[in-house]
Tab-separated table of C-alpha atoms and ligand atoms in Angstrom:
chain	number	residue	atom	x	y	z
A	1	MET	CA	-24.484	5.784	17.397
A	2	LYS	CA	-23.667	9.472	16.999
A	3	LYS	CA	-20.317	10.490	15.526
A	4	ALA	CA	-18.396	13.495	16.828
A	5	LEU	CA	-15.233	15.039	15.446
A	6	VAL	CA	-13.157	16.797	18.123
A	7	THR	CA	-10.296	18.947	16.851
A	8	GLY	CA	-7.489	19.654	19.325
A	9	VAL	CA	-7.918	16.294	21.067
A	10	THR	CA	-4.358	16.506	22.405
A	11	GLY	CA	-5.284	19.687	24.310
A	12	GLN	CA	-6.904	20.042	27.731
A	13	ASP	CA	-10.488	20.506	26.542
A	14	GLY	CA	-10.195	18.083	23.628
A	15	ALA	CA	-9.173	15.260	25.952
A	16	TYR	CA	-11.927	16.015	28.510
A	17	LEU	CA	-14.545	16.399	25.786
A	18	ALA	CA	-13.519	13.134	24.113
A	19	GLN	CA	-13.899	11.382	27.481
A	20	PHE	CA	-17.296	12.988	28.050
A	21	LEU	CA	-18.599	12.034	24.589
A	22	LEU	CA	-17.316	8.454	24.890
A	23	ASP	CA	-19.216	8.183	28.176
A	24	LYS	CA	-22.322	9.392	26.323
A	25	GLY	CA	-21.920	6.538	23.807
A	26	TYR	CA	-20.540	8.559	20.881
A	27	GLU	CA	-18.034	7.342	18.341
A	28	VAL	CA	-15.349	9.997	18.771
A	29	TYR	CA	-12.890	11.038	16.084
A	30	GLY	CA	-10.086	12.784	17.906
A	31	ALA	CA	-8.204	14.992	15.450
A	32	TYR	CA	-4.574	15.627	16.313
A	33	ARG	CA	-1.823	17.589	14.619
A	34	ARG	CA	1.104	15.598	13.257
A	35	THR	CA	4.313	16.480	15.072
A	36	SER	CA	7.690	14.758	15.247
A	37	SER	CA	6.616	13.112	18.492
A	38	LEU	CA	2.967	12.320	19.118
A	39	ASN	CA	1.738	13.981	22.260
A	40	LEU	CA	-1.082	11.930	23.783
A	41	TRP	CA	-0.302	12.397	27.476
A	42	ARG	CA	-3.674	13.980	28.270
A	43	VAL	CA	-5.643	11.243	26.529
A	44	GLN	CA	-3.504	8.773	28.507
A	45	PHE	CA	-4.035	10.673	31.779
A	46	LEU	CA	-7.810	10.306	31.299
A	47	LYS	CA	-7.364	6.607	30.414
A	48	ILE	CA	-9.206	6.767	27.077
A	49	GLU	CA	-6.251	6.121	24.761
A	50	ASN	CA	-7.346	2.551	24.008
A	51	HIS	CA	-11.083	3.116	24.116
A	52	PRO	CA	-12.657	1.103	21.262
A	53	ARG	CA	-14.827	4.052	20.181
A	54	LEU	CA	-11.989	6.597	20.101
A	55	LYS	CA	-10.432	6.941	16.636
A	56	LEU	CA	-7.420	9.196	16.363
A	57	VAL	CA	-7.047	10.965	13.034
A	58	GLU	CA	-4.234	13.158	11.726
A	59	PHE	CA	-5.428	16.656	11.003
A	60	ASN	CA	-4.367	20.244	10.459
A	61	LEU	CA	-6.874	23.072	10.655
A	62	LEU	CA	-4.701	25.217	8.396
A	63	ASP	CA	-5.074	22.826	5.469
A	64	ALA	CA	-8.422	23.379	3.752
A	65	SER	CA	-8.121	20.182	1.708
A	66	ASN	CA	-7.489	18.218	4.892
A	67	CYS	CA	-10.594	19.680	6.562
A	68	LEU	CA	-12.688	18.849	3.500
A	69	ARG	CA	-11.384	15.284	3.294
A	70	ILE	CA	-11.860	14.601	6.971
A	71	ILE	CA	-15.438	15.892	7.020
A	72	SER	CA	-16.411	13.942	3.916
A	73	GLN	CA	-14.724	10.723	5.099
A	74	ILE	CA	-16.072	10.778	8.660
A	75	GLN	CA	-19.462	12.410	7.987
A	76	PRO	CA	-19.784	13.399	11.672
A	77	ASP	CA	-23.040	14.483	13.277
A	78	GLU	CA	-21.232	17.059	15.397
A	79	VAL	CA	-17.932	18.922	15.056
A	80	TYR	CA	-16.291	20.545	18.073
A	81	ASN	CA	-13.572	22.910	16.896
A	82	LEU	CA	-11.182	23.287	19.819
A	83	ALA	CA	-7.940	23.503	17.816
A	84	ALA	CA	-6.152	26.815	18.264
A	85	GLN	CA	-2.937	28.529	19.271
A	86	SER	CA	-4.505	29.142	22.662
A	87	PHE	CA	-1.811	30.903	24.683
A	88	VAL	CA	-2.452	34.656	24.906
A	89	GLY	CA	1.174	35.472	25.830
A	90	VAL	CA	2.581	33.673	22.777
A	91	SER	CA	0.117	35.432	20.480
A	92	PHE	CA	2.072	38.693	20.973
A	93	GLU	CA	5.228	36.937	19.728
A	94	GLN	CA	3.534	34.867	17.004
A	95	PRO	CA	0.656	37.062	15.807
A	96	LEU	CA	0.516	35.648	12.276
A	97	VAL	CA	0.436	31.980	13.225
A	98	THR	CA	-2.148	32.844	15.861
A	99	SER	CA	-4.284	34.774	13.358
A	100	GLN	CA	-4.139	31.927	10.869
A	101	THR	CA	-4.853	29.080	13.274
A	102	THR	CA	-7.096	30.691	15.850
A	103	GLY	CA	-8.883	32.994	13.390
A	104	ILE	CA	-8.907	32.216	9.672
A	105	GLY	CA	-8.431	28.442	10.116
A	106	VAL	CA	-12.002	28.130	11.328
A	107	VAL	CA	-13.296	28.982	7.837
A	108	ASN	CA	-11.648	25.818	6.516
A	109	MET	CA	-13.872	23.758	8.773
A	110	LEU	CA	-17.010	25.782	8.143
A	111	GLU	CA	-16.476	25.611	4.370
A	112	ALA	CA	-15.965	21.853	4.548
A	113	ILE	CA	-19.286	21.518	6.407
A	114	ARG	CA	-21.030	23.826	3.960
A	115	LEU	CA	-19.767	21.827	0.971
A	116	VAL	CA	-20.150	18.299	2.356
A	117	ASN	CA	-23.257	18.448	4.521
A	118	PRO	CA	-24.699	21.658	5.993
A	119	ALA	CA	-26.702	19.556	8.479
A	120	ILE	CA	-23.524	18.825	10.488
A	121	LYS	CA	-23.592	20.722	13.793
A	122	PHE	CA	-20.603	22.930	14.567
A	123	TYR	CA	-19.281	24.161	17.925
A	124	GLN	CA	-16.679	26.946	17.980
A	125	ALA	CA	-14.453	27.445	21.033
A	126	SER	CA	-14.940	31.150	21.623
A	127	THR	CA	-13.574	32.925	24.655
A	128	SER	CA	-13.956	35.551	27.351
A	129	GLU	CA	-10.796	37.122	25.875
A	130	LEU	CA	-13.232	38.686	23.372
A	131	TYR	CA	-14.350	41.064	26.136
A	132	GLY	CA	-10.791	42.208	26.838
A	133	LYS	CA	-10.859	45.812	28.006
A	134	VAL	CA	-14.217	45.395	29.525
A	135	SER	CA	-16.281	47.949	31.349
A	136	ASP	CA	-19.211	45.840	32.557
A	137	LYS	CA	-18.830	44.241	35.981
A	138	LEU	CA	-20.376	41.000	34.728
A	139	GLN	CA	-20.025	39.996	31.065
A	140	ASN	CA	-22.803	38.271	29.152
A	141	GLU	CA	-23.792	37.521	25.552
A	142	GLU	CA	-24.740	41.195	25.017
A	143	THR	CA	-21.521	42.755	26.337
A	144	ALA	CA	-19.438	44.588	23.721
A	145	PHE	CA	-16.162	42.983	22.633
A	146	TYR	CA	-12.792	44.750	22.936
A	147	PRO	CA	-10.021	42.154	22.492
A	148	ARG	CA	-6.577	43.037	23.822
A	149	SER	CA	-4.244	40.538	22.134
A	150	PRO	CA	-3.632	38.996	18.707
A	151	TYR	CA	-5.249	35.884	20.216
A	152	GLY	CA	-8.366	37.839	21.220
A	153	VAL	CA	-8.565	39.534	17.825
A	154	ALA	CA	-8.239	36.178	16.022
A	155	LYS	CA	-11.008	34.758	18.231
A	156	LEU	CA	-13.163	37.748	17.322
A	157	TYR	CA	-12.920	36.713	13.682
A	158	SER	CA	-13.716	33.071	14.419
A	159	TYR	CA	-16.685	34.109	16.581
A	160	TRP	CA	-18.181	36.238	13.817
A	161	ILE	CA	-17.477	33.829	10.958
A	162	THR	CA	-19.270	31.111	12.936
A	163	LYS	CA	-22.259	33.402	13.408
A	164	ASN	CA	-22.089	34.415	9.739
A	165	TYR	CA	-22.218	30.813	8.472
A	166	ARG	CA	-25.220	30.267	10.736
A	167	GLU	CA	-27.040	33.264	9.299
A	168	ALA	CA	-25.899	32.964	5.674
A	169	TYR	CA	-26.142	29.192	5.129
A	170	ASN	CA	-28.442	28.093	7.916
A	171	ILE	CA	-25.730	25.874	9.416
A	172	PHE	CA	-26.183	24.785	13.049
A	173	ALA	CA	-23.102	26.727	14.155
A	174	SER	CA	-22.821	27.852	17.795
A	175	ASN	CA	-20.248	29.728	19.854
A	176	GLY	CA	-19.462	28.808	23.433
A	177	ILE	CA	-17.963	31.943	25.011
A	178	LEU	CA	-15.988	30.202	27.710
A	179	PHE	CA	-14.275	31.859	30.633
A	180	ASN	CA	-11.015	30.392	31.973
A	181	HIS	CA	-11.192	26.733	32.868
A	182	GLU	CA	-8.360	24.676	34.246
A	183	SER	CA	-7.531	21.187	35.479
A	184	SER	CA	-4.617	18.923	36.298
A	185	ILE	CA	-4.017	18.557	32.536
A	186	ARG	CA	-3.864	22.294	31.839
A	187	GLY	CA	-0.899	23.427	29.718
A	188	GLU	CA	2.134	24.111	31.904
A	189	THR	CA	2.558	27.750	30.880
A	190	PHE	CA	-0.915	28.898	31.956
A	191	VAL	CA	-0.739	30.605	35.308
A	192	SER	CA	-2.876	28.078	37.254
A	193	ARG	CA	-0.770	25.051	36.365
A	194	LYS	CA	2.459	27.037	36.601
A	195	ILE	CA	1.602	27.944	40.212
A	196	ALA	CA	0.562	24.385	41.126
A	197	ARG	CA	3.729	22.901	39.611
A	198	ALA	CA	5.967	25.455	41.301
A	199	ILE	CA	4.452	24.703	44.709
A	200	ALA	CA	5.196	20.998	44.356
A	201	ALA	CA	8.744	21.794	43.207
A	202	ILE	CA	9.333	24.285	46.052
A	203	VAL	CA	8.027	21.886	48.706
A	204	ASN	CA	10.296	19.167	47.278
A	205	LYS	CA	13.304	21.553	47.198
A	206	LYS	CA	13.579	21.336	43.409
A	207	GLN	CA	12.852	25.025	42.841
A	208	LYS	CA	13.512	28.084	44.979
A	209	TYR	CA	11.204	30.773	43.578
A	210	LEU	CA	7.976	31.079	41.665
A	211	TYR	CA	8.331	33.942	39.152
A	212	LEU	CA	5.095	35.627	38.071
A	213	GLY	CA	3.890	38.688	36.165
A	214	ASN	CA	0.694	40.618	36.921
A	215	LEU	CA	-0.641	39.427	40.297
A	216	ASN	CA	-3.688	41.667	40.164
A	217	ALA	CA	-5.378	40.378	37.000
A	218	LYS	CA	-8.716	38.779	37.864
A	219	ARG	CA	-10.175	35.758	36.160
A	220	ASP	CA	-13.337	33.688	36.379
A	221	TRP	CA	-11.779	30.255	36.881
A	222	GLY	CA	-13.765	27.018	36.546
A	223	HIS	CA	-12.993	23.334	35.971
A	224	ALA	CA	-12.607	22.035	32.386
A	225	LYS	CA	-14.741	18.996	33.210
A	226	ASP	CA	-17.807	21.183	33.823
A	227	PHE	CA	-17.166	23.256	30.727
A	228	VAL	CA	-16.957	20.383	28.212
A	229	GLU	CA	-20.398	19.258	29.359
A	230	GLY	CA	-21.605	22.768	28.498
A	231	MET	CA	-20.108	22.472	24.988
A	232	TRP	CA	-22.134	19.335	24.388
A	233	MET	CA	-25.298	20.938	25.795
A	234	ILE	CA	-24.873	23.869	23.405
A	235	LEU	CA	-25.029	21.487	20.425
A	236	GLN	CA	-28.023	19.578	21.877
A	237	HIS	CA	-30.146	22.751	22.095
A	238	LYS	CA	-32.900	22.923	19.477
A	239	ASN	CA	-31.478	26.096	17.894
A	240	PRO	CA	-27.917	27.184	17.170
A	241	ASP	CA	-26.992	30.058	19.471
A	242	ASP	CA	-24.150	31.637	21.455
A	243	PHE	CA	-23.714	31.024	25.186
A	244	VAL	CA	-21.456	32.264	27.966
A	245	LEU	CA	-20.120	29.509	30.238
A	246	ALA	CA	-18.571	30.856	33.427
A	247	THR	CA	-18.645	30.464	37.204
A	248	SER	CA	-19.634	34.129	37.764
A	249	LYS	CA	-16.942	34.516	40.449
A	250	ALA	CA	-13.666	36.362	39.934
A	251	TYR	CA	-10.382	35.882	41.771
A	252	SER	CA	-7.001	37.517	41.256
A	253	VAL	CA	-3.773	35.701	40.416
A	254	ARG	CA	-2.715	36.736	43.929
A	255	ASP	CA	-5.805	34.971	45.396
A	256	PHE	CA	-4.909	31.873	43.379
A	257	VAL	CA	-1.348	31.884	44.735
A	258	GLU	CA	-2.474	32.320	48.351
A	259	LEU	CA	-5.087	29.564	48.147
A	260	ALA	CA	-2.733	27.164	46.359
A	261	PHE	CA	0.019	27.637	48.966
A	262	SER	CA	-2.521	27.124	51.757
A	263	PHE	CA	-2.865	23.470	50.653
A	264	VAL	CA	0.781	22.902	51.629
A	265	ASP	CA	0.270	24.834	54.895
A	266	ILE	CA	2.147	27.913	53.748
A	267	ASP	CA	0.672	31.300	54.476
A	268	ILE	CA	1.930	33.961	52.016
A	269	GLU	CA	2.748	37.473	53.199
A	270	TRP	CA	3.309	40.141	50.519
A	271	SER	CA	5.703	43.062	50.739
A	272	GLY	CA	7.162	45.648	48.362
A	273	THR	CA	5.462	47.106	45.294
A	274	GLY	CA	5.427	46.683	41.506
A	275	ILE	CA	8.348	44.727	40.116
A	276	ASN	CA	9.888	44.610	43.604
A	277	GLU	CA	6.949	42.920	45.263
A	278	VAL	CA	7.708	39.561	46.861
A	279	GLY	CA	5.671	36.831	48.521
A	280	LYS	CA	7.162	35.325	51.674
A	281	ASN	CA	6.405	32.353	53.859
A	282	SER	CA	4.896	34.144	56.873
A	283	LYS	CA	6.270	31.510	59.270
A	284	ASN	CA	9.985	31.868	58.437
A	285	GLY	CA	10.247	34.942	56.187
A	286	GLU	CA	11.617	32.913	53.282
A	287	THR	CA	10.950	34.552	49.896
A	288	LEU	CA	9.004	32.210	47.613
A	289	ILE	CA	7.456	34.462	44.965
A	290	LYS	CA	9.159	37.100	42.846
A	291	ILE	CA	8.004	39.263	39.955
A	292	ASP	CA	9.562	38.906	36.510
A	293	SER	CA	8.605	41.598	33.995
A	294	ALA	CA	8.954	39.031	31.170
A	295	TYR	CA	5.535	37.725	32.201
A	296	PHE	CA	3.766	41.059	31.794
A	297	ARG	CA	1.785	41.385	28.568
A	298	PRO	CA	1.977	44.370	26.189
A	299	ALA	CA	-1.774	44.819	26.747
A	300	GLU	CA	-3.501	43.105	29.661
A	301	VAL	CA	-7.036	41.933	30.320
A	302	ASP	CA	-7.558	43.077	33.894
A	303	TYR	CA	-10.903	41.658	34.862
A	304	LEU	CA	-13.099	38.833	33.602
A	305	ARG	CA	-16.262	37.666	35.293
A	306	GLY	CA	-18.965	35.951	33.284
A	307	ASP	CA	-22.702	35.809	33.646
A	308	HIS	CA	-23.893	32.288	32.815
A	309	LYS	CA	-27.614	33.015	33.352
A	310	LYS	CA	-28.567	32.349	29.728
A	311	ALA	CA	-26.841	28.942	29.664
A	312	ASN	CA	-28.439	28.108	32.988
A	313	LYS	CA	-31.940	29.139	31.948
A	314	ILE	CA	-31.955	27.681	28.412
A	315	LEU	CA	-29.596	24.697	28.681
A	316	GLY	CA	-29.806	23.940	32.395
A	317	TRP	CA	-26.005	24.236	32.627
A	318	LYS	CA	-24.184	25.290	35.764
A	319	PRO	CA	-20.659	24.704	37.043
A	320	LYS	CA	-20.360	22.085	39.797
A	321	ILE	CA	-16.710	22.263	40.860
A	322	SER	CA	-15.760	25.244	43.041
A	323	PHE	CA	-12.637	27.393	42.748
A	324	LYS	CA	-11.338	25.922	46.005
A	325	GLU	CA	-11.862	22.345	44.821
A	326	LEU	CA	-10.179	23.132	41.500
A	327	VAL	CA	-7.064	24.642	43.071
A	328	LYS	CA	-6.829	21.822	45.634
A	329	GLU	CA	-7.058	19.174	42.895
A	330	MET	CA	-4.351	20.878	40.850
A	331	VAL	CA	-1.898	21.227	43.738
A	332	GLU	CA	-2.501	17.671	44.973
A	333	ASN	CA	-1.964	16.263	41.489
A	334	GLU	CA	1.408	18.023	41.193
A	335	LEU	CA	2.487	16.824	44.649
A	336	LEU	CA	1.602	13.282	43.629
A	337	ASN	CA	3.393	13.378	40.303
A	338	ILE	CA	6.576	15.299	40.991
B	401	NAP	P1	-4.888	23.727	24.393
B	401	NAP	O1	-4.671	22.805	25.532
B	401	NAP	O2	-3.820	24.705	24.047
B	401	NAP	O3	-5.238	22.842	23.097
B	401	NAP	C1	-5.215	23.374	21.803
B	401	NAP	C2	-5.272	22.234	20.806
B	401	NAP	O4	-5.239	22.775	19.471
B	401	NAP	C3	-4.083	21.256	20.898
B	401	NAP	O5	-4.554	19.954	20.748
B	401	NAP	C4	-3.235	21.652	19.700
B	401	NAP	O6	-2.440	20.605	19.212
B	401	NAP	C5	-4.334	21.983	18.706
B	401	NAP	N1	-3.854	22.734	17.532
B	401	NAP	C6	-3.135	23.866	17.509
B	401	NAP	N2	-2.903	24.245	16.229
B	401	NAP	C7	-3.489	23.313	15.429
B	401	NAP	C8	-3.598	23.142	14.036
B	401	NAP	N3	-3.064	24.009	13.166
B	401	NAP	N4	-4.278	22.056	13.556
B	401	NAP	C9	-4.821	21.178	14.414
B	401	NAP	N5	-4.744	21.267	15.756
B	401	NAP	C10	-4.086	22.334	16.258
B	401	NAP	O7	-6.218	24.580	24.622
B	401	NAP	P2	-7.490	24.276	25.561
B	401	NAP	O8	-7.299	24.958	26.854
B	401	NAP	O9	-7.809	22.838	25.494
B	401	NAP	O10	-8.613	25.117	24.793
B	401	NAP	C11	-9.380	24.532	23.748
B	401	NAP	C12	-9.987	25.641	22.894
B	401	NAP	O11	-10.807	26.465	23.710
B	401	NAP	C13	-8.980	26.582	22.249
B	401	NAP	O12	-9.514	26.989	21.009
B	401	NAP	C14	-8.928	27.754	23.195
B	401	NAP	O13	-8.515	28.926	22.520
B	401	NAP	C15	-10.364	27.824	23.647
B	401	NAP	N6	-10.621	28.362	24.978
B	401	NAP	C16	-9.978	27.858	26.058
B	401	NAP	C17	-10.266	28.352	27.321
B	401	NAP	C18	-9.582	27.824	28.555
B	401	NAP	O14	-9.656	28.488	29.600
B	401	NAP	N7	-8.982	26.635	28.508
B	401	NAP	C19	-11.237	29.371	27.471
B	401	NAP	C20	-11.888	29.835	26.341
B	401	NAP	C21	-11.590	29.319	25.092
B	401	NAP	P3	-0.955	20.312	19.809
B	401	NAP	O15	-1.170	19.473	21.030
B	401	NAP	O16	-0.289	19.604	18.691
B	401	NAP	O17	-0.353	21.641	20.133
B	402	GDD	N1	0.634	32.535	31.882
B	402	GDD	C1	0.972	33.359	32.865
B	402	GDD	N2	2.188	33.220	33.459
B	402	GDD	N3	0.101	34.310	33.248
B	402	GDD	C2	0.458	35.117	34.275
B	402	GDD	C3	1.677	35.016	34.918
B	402	GDD	C4	2.597	34.021	34.489
B	402	GDD	O1	3.696	33.881	35.017
B	402	GDD	N4	1.714	35.951	35.912
B	402	GDD	C5	0.558	36.604	35.871
B	402	GDD	N5	-0.218	36.108	34.880
B	402	GDD	C6	-1.558	36.597	34.506
B	402	GDD	C7	-1.726	36.920	33.022
B	402	GDD	O2	-1.147	38.186	32.722
B	402	GDD	C8	-3.246	36.886	32.922
B	402	GDD	O3	-3.782	38.108	33.330
B	402	GDD	C9	-3.657	35.803	33.935
B	402	GDD	O4	-2.500	35.564	34.743
B	402	GDD	C10	-4.112	34.483	33.311
B	402	GDD	O5	-3.159	34.095	32.350
B	402	GDD	P1	-3.209	32.651	31.629
B	402	GDD	O6	-3.303	31.584	32.645
B	402	GDD	O7	-2.068	32.611	30.672
B	402	GDD	O8	-4.612	32.653	30.878
B	402	GDD	P2	-5.357	33.781	30.018
B	402	GDD	O9	-6.475	34.308	30.860
B	402	GDD	O10	-4.419	34.748	29.430
B	402	GDD	O11	-5.954	32.926	28.798
B	402	GDD	C11	-6.640	31.692	29.042
B	402	GDD	O12	-8.020	31.929	29.222
B	402	GDD	C12	-8.711	32.453	28.078
B	402	GDD	C13	-10.179	32.660	28.498
B	402	GDD	O13	-10.312	33.837	29.214
B	402	GDD	C14	-6.379	30.781	27.828
B	402	GDD	O14	-6.871	29.491	28.098
B	402	GDD	C15	-7.083	31.290	26.578
B	402	GDD	O15	-6.961	30.315	25.530
B	402	GDD	C16	-8.569	31.490	26.916
B	402	GDD	O16	-9.263	31.972	25.780
C-alpha cells in the first residue's frame, strides 16, 4: 500500500486530493496546522473524516524540525505540498507571512526529503499567478513569469526551489502550474464562492447587495476534483517535470456573476461605469451588485488562460467538468445549505 503525505489537508485541494488518494487505495497522512479550533469541515463535507486509511497529523510547514520529523516518521512514497497562504488579496496585507509560508517554507520540506530519503516523490502546488502580467494569449510551460503580488512572488521562489532540488539532488520533484479551480468547498473569500454564497443569501432575503471589485479580470476556471487527479498523474509520470493544468477557456468575473445569477432565474443588466457600475435585476430594476474599491488589488492579474496540451499529451490529463457545470454546482450547494 502506497503512503502519501498531503500538506494543507484542511484546504480545498487537500481535502479533494485526500479523497482521491483514498479511493486509489493509498494510506493518506493528512497534515493539518494546529489552531485553537480544529477546522475539518471540508474533510467532513467529503465524508472521509473517519476513513480507516486517513491519518491526520499535526504539522507546520514553517517549522523545519517538524517537517524533518514527519518525513522520517511517516516515510511516505509521495508528498503533495499544498500548504500555503493562498489568498492573493491577503498577500498584499501580509507579505512576510506569505513569503515565509508560500515561498521559503517549501525548502523545509525539500530539505527533509533530501536528508531522510531522496527517493520520496514531491509535488509542489505552483500556480498560474506566476504568469501575472502576461502578454501571451495562452500560457504554457514556456511562457515567461511576471508575478504581480507577494503571493505570486513567493510562488515563484517555491517553483524554482522545487526545480533546483530536482536538478541539484536528483529528487523526483515536480511542479503543477495550476490555473484557478473551484468547488463547493472553496474558501469563502475567493470570488467564485463569494458570488455563489451571496446569490443564495440574496434569494433568501438575508443580504441585499453583492459587493465586488474588478469585474473585468479574466480567469481560467476549472473544478478542483479534476485538478487533484492531475496532481496525482504528475507524480505517476516516469520523470519529474512541470505541467500546466487548465481548462484553456477564460471567463471574466462579470461572466461568472451573470451565469451564476441565471441559475436562480435572474438576468443581470449592467449600468454605470467604474466604481459607480451596478448590476440590476433586469425584470424589476432592483440593484443587486455594487462595486467596492476595497476589493481592488494594488496590482491586478488581468487575464489568465492556460494551455494544457503538454499534460494532455504526456499524462493523458484533461478537465471533465465544464465552467457551466461548476458554477451550477456551486450555486445549488449554497441554496441547499443556507
Ligand atoms: P486553501 O484552501 O487556502 O488551503 C491552504 C492550506 O494550507 C490549508 O489547509 C491551510 O491550513 C494550510 N496552511 C497554511 N499555512 C500553513 C502552515 N504554515 N503549515 C501548514 N499548513 C498551512 O488553498 P487551496 O485552494 O486548497 O490550494 C492548495 C494549494 O494550491 C495552495 O498552495 C495554493 O496556493 C495552490 N493553488 C491553488 C489554486 C486554486 O485555484 N485553488 C491554483 C493554483 C495553486 P488552515 O486550514 O489551517 O488555514
Ligand atoms: N476575492 C475576490 N473578491 N476577488 C474579486 C472580487 C472580490 O470581491 N471582485 C473581483 N475579484 C477579482 C480579483 O481581483 C481577481 O482578479 C479575480 O476576481 C479572482 O480572484 P480570487 O477568486 O481571489 O482568485 P485569484 O485568481 O486571485 O487567486 C486564486 O487562483 C490562483 C491561480 O490563478 C487562488 O486560488 C490562488 O491561490 C491561486 O494560485
